[in-house]
């Protein structure tokens, strides 16, 4: 195996660089070395570049999503072998600690969200995966591996933190605030439970048009319409479930105002600032408010639904790049509204030329 590889590296102060770095090695007997086939960019990666996740140290390879082929395994790995095609979970789980035994892999005492955060991630030719037996998933033969990249993070996140925490049930009226990748994932998976209405709210007409194609019954452009008036006038007294999928105070406030008595507000968006919690209005209405970091404990079930064709996450893919175009991919994903981007796929196999350093201050805008 070669000694160096190409990777997208974060260097702090809004800077990322596509460069040659050492190929990772097996450090512990529970590790696996995976050759990346396809990866993607997450809104969280943009947040890191903007300084919203200060725990990420300069020099870290970004990325926590992808599919690949196992190249090497440590002596204690039992479920995987060289040559296996695998989905990489965004959450690392040792499977033995108190939190893992409760299904809260997000809070694994020797894992959690560490890829592309506390350790090197997947936007590279190779990645080392700790606790491989519990942090990888076998890909069935003949599967659409591009679609399965969506199972690394956004589908389980939208489903677990949005739909399950929101307790969506048959006949519900559901409002999803934000039609980005996570909001779209919540839209796709909410349909498992046959809600009567799914209202998508966003500033971007293109995304709202896509949401209708993916199953939304109604859309509201919050730049033109009064969201609260529209929803309250078209329902008895609000929505049963409000899923906040953006992560800013305004969208959280929408959810507080449109939720009906006995309803559920599920916060999926990553909030970097405090919000105004209107507890004096919520408590008397028996509102349930949930937050969370995905645990990916639903990935095996979601994989079955994708394999059967019942769930088609490939609908979320709007752009394709090769690894050598990683910097351009960040620019496109960072200007998602203008570029009409939802999810981008990075093909890691074809990478002939290194790019130059690129600064977030130069071109990156809000995802």
Short mmCIF file of N, CA and C in Angstrom, two decimals, residues 99-277:
data_model
loop_
_atom_site.label_atom_id
_atom_site.label_comp_id
_atom_site.label_asym_id
_atom_site.label_seq_id
_atom_site.Cartn_x
_atom_site.Cartn_y
_atom_site.Cartn_z
N UNK A 99 -23.73 3.66 27.68
CA UNK A 99 -24.57 4.35 26.70
C UNK A 99 -24.86 3.49 25.49
N UNK A 100 -23.87 2.75 25.03
CA UNK A 100 -24.10 1.86 23.88
C UNK A 100 -25.12 0.79 24.21
N UNK A 101 -25.09 0.27 25.42
CA UNK A 101 -26.05 -0.75 25.81
C UNK A 101 -27.47 -0.20 25.88
N UNK A 102 -27.58 1.13 26.02
CA UNK A 102 -28.90 1.77 26.00
C UNK A 102 -29.29 2.23 24.60
N UNK A 103 -28.44 1.94 23.61
CA UNK A 103 -28.71 2.37 22.24
C UNK A 103 -28.34 3.80 21.97
N UNK A 104 -27.69 4.49 22.93
CA UNK A 104 -27.27 5.87 22.75
C UNK A 104 -25.82 5.91 22.26
N UNK A 105 -25.62 5.41 21.05
CA UNK A 105 -24.27 5.35 20.49
C UNK A 105 -23.64 6.74 20.37
N UNK A 106 -24.47 7.76 20.24
CA UNK A 106 -23.96 9.12 20.15
C UNK A 106 -23.10 9.50 21.35
N UNK A 107 -23.36 8.84 22.47
CA UNK A 107 -22.65 9.16 23.71
C UNK A 107 -21.72 8.05 24.15
N UNK A 108 -21.31 7.22 23.19
CA UNK A 108 -20.35 6.15 23.49
C UNK A 108 -19.15 6.74 24.23
N UNK A 109 -18.75 6.06 25.29
CA UNK A 109 -17.67 6.57 26.14
C UNK A 109 -16.31 6.51 25.46
N UNK A 110 -16.21 5.77 24.36
CA UNK A 110 -14.96 5.72 23.60
C UNK A 110 -15.24 5.96 22.11
N UNK A 111 -16.25 6.78 21.86
CA UNK A 111 -16.61 7.03 20.46
C UNK A 111 -17.54 8.22 20.35
N UNK A 112 -18.74 7.99 19.79
CA UNK A 112 -19.65 9.09 19.50
C UNK A 112 -19.27 9.72 18.17
N UNK A 113 -19.58 11.00 18.04
CA UNK A 113 -19.17 11.70 16.81
C UNK A 113 -17.71 12.12 16.95
N UNK A 114 -16.83 11.31 16.41
CA UNK A 114 -15.40 11.63 16.45
C UNK A 114 -14.80 11.75 15.05
N UNK A 115 -15.34 11.05 14.06
CA UNK A 115 -14.81 11.12 12.70
C UNK A 115 -14.93 12.54 12.15
N UNK A 116 -13.82 13.09 11.65
CA UNK A 116 -13.85 14.43 11.11
C UNK A 116 -14.10 15.48 12.17
N UNK A 117 -13.96 15.10 13.41
CA UNK A 117 -14.22 15.99 14.55
C UNK A 117 -13.04 15.93 15.51
N UNK A 118 -12.91 14.78 16.17
CA UNK A 118 -11.80 14.59 17.10
C UNK A 118 -10.69 13.73 16.51
N UNK A 119 -11.01 12.99 15.46
CA UNK A 119 -10.01 12.21 14.73
C UNK A 119 -10.21 12.45 13.23
N UNK A 120 -9.26 12.00 12.42
CA UNK A 120 -9.34 12.21 10.97
C UNK A 120 -10.54 11.49 10.38
N UNK A 121 -11.15 12.14 9.36
CA UNK A 121 -12.40 11.65 8.81
C UNK A 121 -12.30 11.09 7.41
N UNK A 122 -13.41 11.17 6.69
CA UNK A 122 -13.63 10.38 5.47
C UNK A 122 -13.40 11.12 4.17
N UNK A 123 -13.10 12.40 4.20
CA UNK A 123 -12.87 13.13 2.95
C UNK A 123 -11.41 12.94 2.52
N UNK A 124 -11.12 11.69 2.20
CA UNK A 124 -9.75 11.26 1.90
C UNK A 124 -9.82 9.93 1.16
N UNK A 125 -8.67 9.46 0.76
CA UNK A 125 -8.63 8.16 0.07
C UNK A 125 -8.77 6.98 1.02
N UNK A 126 -8.33 7.17 2.27
CA UNK A 126 -8.42 6.11 3.28
C UNK A 126 -8.83 6.72 4.61
N UNK A 127 -9.46 5.90 5.44
CA UNK A 127 -9.80 6.33 6.80
C UNK A 127 -9.65 5.13 7.74
N UNK A 128 -9.20 5.40 8.94
CA UNK A 128 -9.11 4.36 9.97
C UNK A 128 -10.35 4.46 10.85
N UNK A 129 -11.08 3.36 11.01
CA UNK A 129 -12.33 3.33 11.75
C UNK A 129 -12.15 2.59 13.06
N UNK A 130 -12.24 3.30 14.19
CA UNK A 130 -12.18 2.61 15.49
C UNK A 130 -13.45 1.77 15.72
N UNK A 131 -13.31 0.73 16.53
CA UNK A 131 -14.45 -0.12 16.89
C UNK A 131 -15.23 -0.54 15.64
N UNK A 132 -14.49 -1.09 14.70
CA UNK A 132 -15.06 -1.38 13.38
C UNK A 132 -16.27 -2.30 13.44
N UNK A 133 -16.27 -3.28 14.34
CA UNK A 133 -17.37 -4.23 14.39
C UNK A 133 -18.72 -3.55 14.64
N UNK A 134 -18.70 -2.43 15.34
CA UNK A 134 -19.94 -1.73 15.68
C UNK A 134 -20.12 -0.41 14.94
N UNK A 135 -19.16 -0.06 14.08
CA UNK A 135 -19.20 1.26 13.45
C UNK A 135 -19.22 1.19 11.93
N UNK A 136 -19.30 -0.02 11.38
CA UNK A 136 -19.43 -0.24 9.94
C UNK A 136 -20.66 -1.10 9.69
N UNK A 137 -21.17 -1.05 8.46
CA UNK A 137 -22.31 -1.87 8.07
C UNK A 137 -22.01 -2.50 6.72
N UNK A 138 -22.29 -3.79 6.58
CA UNK A 138 -22.10 -4.47 5.30
C UNK A 138 -23.05 -3.92 4.24
N UNK A 139 -22.54 -3.75 3.03
CA UNK A 139 -23.36 -3.32 1.89
C UNK A 139 -23.80 -4.56 1.11
N UNK A 140 -25.11 -4.76 0.94
CA UNK A 140 -25.57 -5.91 0.15
C UNK A 140 -25.07 -5.83 -1.29
N UNK A 141 -24.79 -6.95 -1.86
CA UNK A 141 -24.29 -7.01 -3.24
C UNK A 141 -25.31 -6.39 -4.19
N UNK A 142 -24.80 -5.58 -5.12
CA UNK A 142 -25.66 -4.96 -6.12
C UNK A 142 -26.32 -3.67 -5.68
N UNK A 143 -25.99 -3.18 -4.48
CA UNK A 143 -26.63 -1.97 -3.97
C UNK A 143 -26.10 -0.73 -4.67
N UNK A 144 -26.91 0.31 -4.67
CA UNK A 144 -26.51 1.62 -5.17
C UNK A 144 -25.69 2.29 -4.07
N UNK A 145 -24.38 2.26 -4.21
CA UNK A 145 -23.53 2.75 -3.13
C UNK A 145 -23.62 4.26 -2.95
N UNK A 146 -23.93 5.00 -4.01
CA UNK A 146 -24.15 6.43 -3.85
C UNK A 146 -25.32 6.69 -2.90
N UNK A 147 -26.40 5.95 -3.10
CA UNK A 147 -27.56 6.13 -2.23
C UNK A 147 -27.22 5.79 -0.79
N UNK A 148 -26.37 4.80 -0.61
CA UNK A 148 -26.05 4.35 0.75
C UNK A 148 -25.15 5.33 1.50
N UNK A 149 -24.51 6.25 0.79
CA UNK A 149 -23.78 7.31 1.48
C UNK A 149 -24.74 8.09 2.38
N UNK A 150 -25.99 8.20 1.95
CA UNK A 150 -26.99 8.93 2.74
C UNK A 150 -27.31 8.23 4.06
N UNK A 151 -26.94 6.95 4.18
CA UNK A 151 -27.17 6.21 5.41
C UNK A 151 -26.07 6.43 6.44
N UNK A 152 -25.00 7.10 6.05
CA UNK A 152 -23.96 7.39 7.03
C UNK A 152 -24.45 8.35 8.10
N UNK A 153 -25.28 9.32 7.69
CA UNK A 153 -25.64 10.38 8.62
C UNK A 153 -27.05 10.92 8.39
N UNK A 154 -27.34 11.52 7.22
CA UNK A 154 -28.54 12.35 7.14
C UNK A 154 -29.84 11.57 7.29
N UNK A 155 -29.93 10.36 6.72
CA UNK A 155 -31.18 9.61 6.85
C UNK A 155 -31.43 9.19 8.30
N UNK A 156 -30.45 8.56 8.98
CA UNK A 156 -30.72 8.25 10.39
C UNK A 156 -30.92 9.49 11.26
N UNK A 157 -30.24 10.60 10.92
CA UNK A 157 -30.44 11.81 11.71
C UNK A 157 -31.86 12.34 11.55
N UNK A 158 -32.31 12.51 10.30
CA UNK A 158 -33.67 12.99 10.07
C UNK A 158 -34.71 12.08 10.68
N UNK A 159 -34.46 10.78 10.60
CA UNK A 159 -35.42 9.80 11.11
C UNK A 159 -35.43 9.74 12.64
N UNK A 160 -34.25 9.56 13.23
CA UNK A 160 -34.19 9.38 14.68
C UNK A 160 -34.51 10.66 15.45
N UNK A 161 -33.86 11.76 15.07
CA UNK A 161 -33.98 12.99 15.84
C UNK A 161 -35.20 13.81 15.43
N UNK A 162 -35.63 13.64 14.18
CA UNK A 162 -36.81 14.35 13.72
C UNK A 162 -38.09 13.54 13.86
N UNK A 163 -38.15 12.41 13.17
CA UNK A 163 -39.40 11.65 13.06
C UNK A 163 -39.69 10.85 14.33
N UNK A 164 -38.71 10.09 14.80
CA UNK A 164 -38.95 9.28 16.00
C UNK A 164 -39.11 10.15 17.23
N UNK A 165 -38.17 11.09 17.44
CA UNK A 165 -38.31 11.97 18.59
C UNK A 165 -39.59 12.81 18.51
N UNK A 166 -39.98 13.16 17.28
CA UNK A 166 -41.20 13.93 17.11
C UNK A 166 -42.48 13.11 17.24
N UNK A 167 -42.33 11.79 17.34
CA UNK A 167 -43.47 10.88 17.54
C UNK A 167 -44.52 11.03 16.45
N UNK A 168 -44.05 11.10 15.22
CA UNK A 168 -44.97 11.17 14.08
C UNK A 168 -45.82 9.91 14.04
N UNK A 169 -47.10 10.09 13.82
CA UNK A 169 -48.02 8.94 13.78
C UNK A 169 -49.05 9.13 12.66
N UNK A 170 -49.76 8.07 12.30
CA UNK A 170 -50.74 8.18 11.21
C UNK A 170 -51.75 9.30 11.46
N UNK A 171 -52.01 10.06 10.40
CA UNK A 171 -52.99 11.13 10.47
C UNK A 171 -52.47 12.45 10.98
N UNK A 172 -51.23 12.51 11.44
CA UNK A 172 -50.68 13.75 11.97
C UNK A 172 -50.51 14.81 10.89
N UNK A 173 -50.53 16.06 11.35
CA UNK A 173 -50.06 17.18 10.53
C UNK A 173 -48.66 17.52 11.01
N UNK A 174 -47.70 17.43 10.08
CA UNK A 174 -46.28 17.62 10.41
C UNK A 174 -45.76 18.83 9.66
N UNK A 175 -45.07 19.71 10.37
CA UNK A 175 -44.37 20.83 9.73
C UNK A 175 -42.88 20.60 9.87
N UNK A 176 -42.15 20.68 8.77
CA UNK A 176 -40.70 20.56 8.78
C UNK A 176 -40.13 21.90 8.37
N UNK A 177 -39.42 22.53 9.30
CA UNK A 177 -38.87 23.87 9.05
C UNK A 177 -37.44 23.70 8.56
N UNK A 178 -37.25 23.90 7.27
CA UNK A 178 -35.93 23.72 6.65
C UNK A 178 -35.94 22.57 5.67
N UNK A 179 -35.69 22.88 4.39
CA UNK A 179 -35.72 21.85 3.34
C UNK A 179 -34.33 21.53 2.83
N UNK A 180 -33.33 21.61 3.72
CA UNK A 180 -32.00 21.15 3.38
C UNK A 180 -31.92 19.64 3.46
N UNK A 181 -30.72 19.07 3.43
CA UNK A 181 -30.59 17.61 3.44
C UNK A 181 -31.27 16.93 4.61
N UNK A 182 -31.12 17.48 5.81
CA UNK A 182 -31.72 16.84 6.98
C UNK A 182 -33.24 16.98 6.95
N UNK A 183 -33.72 18.15 6.57
CA UNK A 183 -35.16 18.32 6.45
C UNK A 183 -35.76 17.38 5.42
N UNK A 184 -35.07 17.21 4.30
CA UNK A 184 -35.54 16.28 3.27
C UNK A 184 -35.51 14.84 3.77
N UNK A 185 -34.49 14.49 4.56
CA UNK A 185 -34.43 13.15 5.13
C UNK A 185 -35.60 12.92 6.08
N UNK A 186 -35.94 13.93 6.86
CA UNK A 186 -37.10 13.82 7.74
C UNK A 186 -38.38 13.67 6.92
N UNK A 187 -38.47 14.40 5.81
CA UNK A 187 -39.63 14.30 4.93
C UNK A 187 -39.78 12.89 4.38
N UNK A 188 -38.71 12.31 3.88
CA UNK A 188 -38.77 10.96 3.31
C UNK A 188 -39.18 9.93 4.36
N UNK A 189 -38.60 10.02 5.55
CA UNK A 189 -38.84 8.98 6.56
C UNK A 189 -40.12 9.21 7.36
N UNK A 190 -40.61 10.45 7.41
CA UNK A 190 -41.90 10.68 8.08
C UNK A 190 -43.02 9.93 7.36
N UNK A 191 -42.84 9.69 6.07
CA UNK A 191 -43.89 9.02 5.30
C UNK A 191 -44.05 7.55 5.67
N UNK A 192 -43.08 6.99 6.44
CA UNK A 192 -43.26 5.64 6.98
C UNK A 192 -44.56 5.56 7.79
N UNK A 193 -44.96 6.68 8.42
CA UNK A 193 -46.04 6.68 9.40
C UNK A 193 -47.34 7.28 8.87
N UNK A 194 -47.43 7.55 7.60
CA UNK A 194 -48.65 8.03 6.95
C UNK A 194 -49.28 9.24 7.62
N UNK A 195 -48.52 10.32 7.84
CA UNK A 195 -49.16 11.55 8.31
C UNK A 195 -50.10 12.08 7.24
N UNK A 196 -51.14 12.79 7.65
CA UNK A 196 -52.12 13.29 6.68
C UNK A 196 -51.58 14.48 5.91
N UNK A 197 -50.74 15.30 6.57
CA UNK A 197 -50.17 16.48 5.92
C UNK A 197 -48.71 16.61 6.32
N UNK A 198 -47.86 16.97 5.35
CA UNK A 198 -46.47 17.33 5.64
C UNK A 198 -46.23 18.68 4.99
N UNK A 199 -46.01 19.68 5.83
CA UNK A 199 -45.82 21.05 5.36
C UNK A 199 -44.33 21.38 5.45
N UNK A 200 -43.71 21.69 4.32
CA UNK A 200 -42.30 22.06 4.29
C UNK A 200 -42.17 23.58 4.23
N UNK A 201 -41.26 24.12 5.04
CA UNK A 201 -41.07 25.56 5.15
C UNK A 201 -39.61 25.88 4.84
N UNK A 202 -39.38 26.83 3.93
CA UNK A 202 -38.02 27.19 3.56
C UNK A 202 -38.05 28.54 2.84
N UNK A 203 -36.85 29.10 2.64
CA UNK A 203 -36.70 30.35 1.89
C UNK A 203 -36.47 30.11 0.40
N UNK A 204 -36.16 28.86 0.04
CA UNK A 204 -35.67 28.53 -1.30
C UNK A 204 -36.76 27.82 -2.09
N UNK A 205 -37.25 28.46 -3.15
CA UNK A 205 -38.31 27.85 -3.96
C UNK A 205 -37.87 26.55 -4.61
N UNK A 206 -36.60 26.47 -5.02
CA UNK A 206 -36.12 25.24 -5.65
C UNK A 206 -36.22 24.06 -4.69
N UNK A 207 -35.80 24.28 -3.46
CA UNK A 207 -35.89 23.20 -2.48
C UNK A 207 -37.34 22.85 -2.16
N UNK A 208 -38.19 23.84 -2.12
CA UNK A 208 -39.60 23.57 -1.86
C UNK A 208 -40.23 22.79 -3.01
N UNK A 209 -39.83 23.08 -4.24
CA UNK A 209 -40.31 22.31 -5.38
C UNK A 209 -39.86 20.86 -5.27
N UNK A 210 -38.60 20.66 -4.87
CA UNK A 210 -38.11 19.30 -4.69
C UNK A 210 -38.87 18.59 -3.57
N UNK A 211 -39.18 19.34 -2.50
CA UNK A 211 -39.90 18.73 -1.39
C UNK A 211 -41.26 18.20 -1.83
N UNK A 212 -41.93 18.92 -2.71
CA UNK A 212 -43.21 18.43 -3.22
C UNK A 212 -43.04 17.12 -4.00
N UNK A 213 -41.97 17.05 -4.77
CA UNK A 213 -41.71 15.82 -5.52
C UNK A 213 -41.40 14.66 -4.58
N UNK A 214 -40.84 14.97 -3.41
CA UNK A 214 -40.46 13.92 -2.45
C UNK A 214 -41.59 13.54 -1.50
N UNK A 215 -42.75 14.22 -1.62
CA UNK A 215 -43.89 13.80 -0.81
C UNK A 215 -44.52 14.85 0.06
N UNK A 216 -44.00 16.08 0.09
CA UNK A 216 -44.64 17.13 0.87
C UNK A 216 -46.01 17.43 0.29
N UNK A 217 -47.00 17.60 1.15
CA UNK A 217 -48.34 17.93 0.67
C UNK A 217 -48.51 19.42 0.45
N UNK A 218 -47.72 20.23 1.19
CA UNK A 218 -47.81 21.69 1.08
C UNK A 218 -46.43 22.30 1.32
N UNK A 219 -46.22 23.48 0.79
CA UNK A 219 -44.97 24.20 1.02
C UNK A 219 -45.26 25.65 1.35
N UNK A 220 -44.39 26.26 2.14
CA UNK A 220 -44.51 27.67 2.48
C UNK A 220 -43.14 28.31 2.34
N UNK A 221 -43.05 29.37 1.55
CA UNK A 221 -41.82 30.14 1.45
C UNK A 221 -41.87 31.23 2.53
N UNK A 222 -41.02 31.10 3.53
CA UNK A 222 -41.06 32.01 4.68
C UNK A 222 -40.54 33.40 4.34
N UNK A 223 -39.93 33.56 3.16
CA UNK A 223 -39.50 34.89 2.74
C UNK A 223 -40.69 35.73 2.24
N UNK A 224 -41.74 35.06 1.77
CA UNK A 224 -42.88 35.76 1.20
C UNK A 224 -44.13 35.67 2.06
N UNK A 225 -44.28 34.55 2.77
CA UNK A 225 -45.53 34.29 3.49
C UNK A 225 -45.32 34.36 5.00
N UNK A 226 -46.37 34.68 5.71
CA UNK A 226 -46.35 34.63 7.16
C UNK A 226 -46.61 33.19 7.58
N UNK A 227 -45.57 32.51 8.01
CA UNK A 227 -45.65 31.08 8.30
C UNK A 227 -46.69 30.79 9.37
N UNK A 228 -46.66 31.55 10.44
CA UNK A 228 -47.57 31.29 11.56
C UNK A 228 -49.02 31.49 11.13
N UNK A 229 -49.30 32.58 10.44
CA UNK A 229 -50.68 32.83 9.99
C UNK A 229 -51.15 31.75 9.03
N UNK A 230 -50.30 31.35 8.10
CA UNK A 230 -50.69 30.33 7.12
C UNK A 230 -51.04 29.01 7.81
N UNK A 231 -50.21 28.61 8.75
CA UNK A 231 -50.43 27.31 9.39
C UNK A 231 -51.61 27.37 10.36
N UNK A 232 -51.69 28.42 11.15
CA UNK A 232 -52.77 28.49 12.14
C UNK A 232 -54.13 28.64 11.46
N UNK A 233 -54.16 29.27 10.29
CA UNK A 233 -55.44 29.43 9.59
C UNK A 233 -55.88 28.17 8.86
N UNK A 234 -54.94 27.25 8.62
CA UNK A 234 -55.27 26.03 7.88
C UNK A 234 -55.36 24.80 8.77
N UNK A 235 -55.22 24.99 10.08
CA UNK A 235 -55.33 23.89 11.04
C UNK A 235 -56.30 24.30 12.15
N UNK A 236 -56.71 23.34 12.94
CA UNK A 236 -57.60 23.66 14.06
C UNK A 236 -56.89 24.56 15.07
N UNK A 237 -55.69 24.16 15.47
CA UNK A 237 -54.95 24.94 16.46
C UNK A 237 -53.44 24.67 16.39
N UNK A 238 -52.96 24.39 15.18
CA UNK A 238 -51.53 24.15 15.01
C UNK A 238 -51.23 22.75 14.53
N UNK A 239 -49.94 22.44 14.44
CA UNK A 239 -49.50 21.14 13.91
C UNK A 239 -49.21 20.17 15.06
N UNK A 240 -49.32 18.89 14.76
CA UNK A 240 -49.04 17.86 15.77
C UNK A 240 -47.55 17.73 16.04
N UNK A 241 -46.75 17.88 14.98
CA UNK A 241 -45.30 17.73 15.09
C UNK A 241 -44.63 18.85 14.32
N UNK A 242 -43.69 19.52 14.96
CA UNK A 242 -42.87 20.53 14.29
C UNK A 242 -41.42 20.08 14.38
N UNK A 243 -40.81 19.88 13.23
CA UNK A 243 -39.41 19.43 13.17
C UNK A 243 -38.56 20.61 12.73
N UNK A 244 -37.67 21.05 13.61
CA UNK A 244 -36.79 22.19 13.33
C UNK A 244 -35.49 21.64 12.74
N UNK A 245 -35.23 21.94 11.47
CA UNK A 245 -34.11 21.32 10.76
C UNK A 245 -33.15 22.34 10.18
N UNK A 246 -33.01 23.48 10.84
CA UNK A 246 -32.10 24.52 10.36
C UNK A 246 -31.03 24.83 11.41
N UNK A 247 -31.48 25.22 12.61
CA UNK A 247 -30.51 25.50 13.67
C UNK A 247 -30.27 26.97 13.92
N UNK A 248 -31.31 27.81 13.75
CA UNK A 248 -31.19 29.23 14.06
C UNK A 248 -32.38 29.63 14.92
N UNK A 249 -32.28 30.72 15.68
CA UNK A 249 -33.38 31.11 16.57
C UNK A 249 -34.72 31.32 15.87
N UNK A 250 -34.73 31.91 14.68
CA UNK A 250 -35.99 32.19 13.99
C UNK A 250 -36.78 30.92 13.68
N UNK A 251 -36.08 29.89 13.23
CA UNK A 251 -36.79 28.66 12.86
C UNK A 251 -37.29 27.93 14.10
N UNK A 252 -36.54 28.01 15.19
CA UNK A 252 -37.03 27.44 16.45
C UNK A 252 -38.27 28.18 16.91
N UNK A 253 -38.27 29.50 16.73
CA UNK A 253 -39.42 30.30 17.15
C UNK A 253 -40.67 29.95 16.35
N UNK A 254 -40.51 29.69 15.04
CA UNK A 254 -41.65 29.22 14.25
C UNK A 254 -42.29 28.01 14.92
N UNK A 255 -41.43 27.05 15.30
CA UNK A 255 -41.95 25.81 15.86
C UNK A 255 -42.73 26.05 17.15
N UNK A 256 -42.25 26.96 17.99
CA UNK A 256 -42.97 27.26 19.23
C UNK A 256 -44.35 27.85 18.96
N UNK A 257 -44.47 28.61 17.89
CA UNK A 257 -45.71 29.32 17.61
C UNK A 257 -46.75 28.48 16.88
N UNK A 258 -46.30 27.42 16.18
CA UNK A 258 -47.25 26.65 15.36
C UNK A 258 -47.63 25.31 15.97
N UNK A 259 -47.04 24.95 17.11
CA UNK A 259 -47.31 23.64 17.69
C UNK A 259 -48.63 23.67 18.47
N UNK A 260 -49.42 22.65 18.33
CA UNK A 260 -50.72 22.58 19.00
C UNK A 260 -50.58 21.97 20.39
N UNK A 261 -51.58 22.11 21.25
CA UNK A 261 -51.52 21.46 22.56
C UNK A 261 -51.31 19.95 22.44
N UNK A 262 -50.40 19.43 23.26
CA UNK A 262 -50.07 18.01 23.21
C UNK A 262 -49.11 17.65 22.10
N UNK A 263 -48.61 18.66 21.37
CA UNK A 263 -47.73 18.39 20.24
C UNK A 263 -46.28 18.20 20.62
N UNK A 264 -45.48 17.88 19.61
CA UNK A 264 -44.06 17.58 19.81
C UNK A 264 -43.20 18.47 18.92
N UNK A 265 -42.24 19.14 19.53
CA UNK A 265 -41.23 19.90 18.80
C UNK A 265 -39.94 19.09 18.84
N UNK A 266 -39.44 18.69 17.68
CA UNK A 266 -38.20 17.92 17.58
C UNK A 266 -37.12 18.80 16.95
N UNK A 267 -36.10 19.11 17.72
CA UNK A 267 -35.03 19.98 17.24
C UNK A 267 -33.92 19.11 16.66
N UNK A 268 -33.74 19.23 15.34
CA UNK A 268 -32.68 18.49 14.65
C UNK A 268 -31.53 19.42 14.28
N UNK A 269 -31.83 20.68 14.02
CA UNK A 269 -30.81 21.64 13.60
C UNK A 269 -29.74 21.83 14.65
N UNK A 270 -28.52 22.09 14.17
CA UNK A 270 -27.38 22.33 15.07
C UNK A 270 -27.37 23.82 15.44
N UNK A 271 -27.64 24.11 16.68
CA UNK A 271 -27.75 25.51 17.14
C UNK A 271 -26.42 25.97 17.73
N UNK A 272 -25.91 27.07 17.17
CA UNK A 272 -24.66 27.64 17.67
C UNK A 272 -24.88 28.83 18.59
N UNK A 273 -26.16 29.23 18.76
CA UNK A 273 -26.49 30.38 19.61
C UNK A 273 -27.73 30.05 20.43
N UNK A 274 -27.91 30.77 21.51
CA UNK A 274 -29.06 30.55 22.37
C UNK A 274 -30.34 30.96 21.65
N UNK A 275 -31.44 30.38 22.10
CA UNK A 275 -32.75 30.71 21.55
C UNK A 275 -33.64 31.22 22.67
N UNK A 276 -34.74 31.85 22.28
CA UNK A 276 -35.71 32.37 23.25
C UNK A 276 -36.77 31.30 23.48
N UNK A 277 -36.64 30.56 24.57
CA UNK A 277 -37.58 29.50 24.90
C UNK A 277 -38.80 30.11 25.59
#
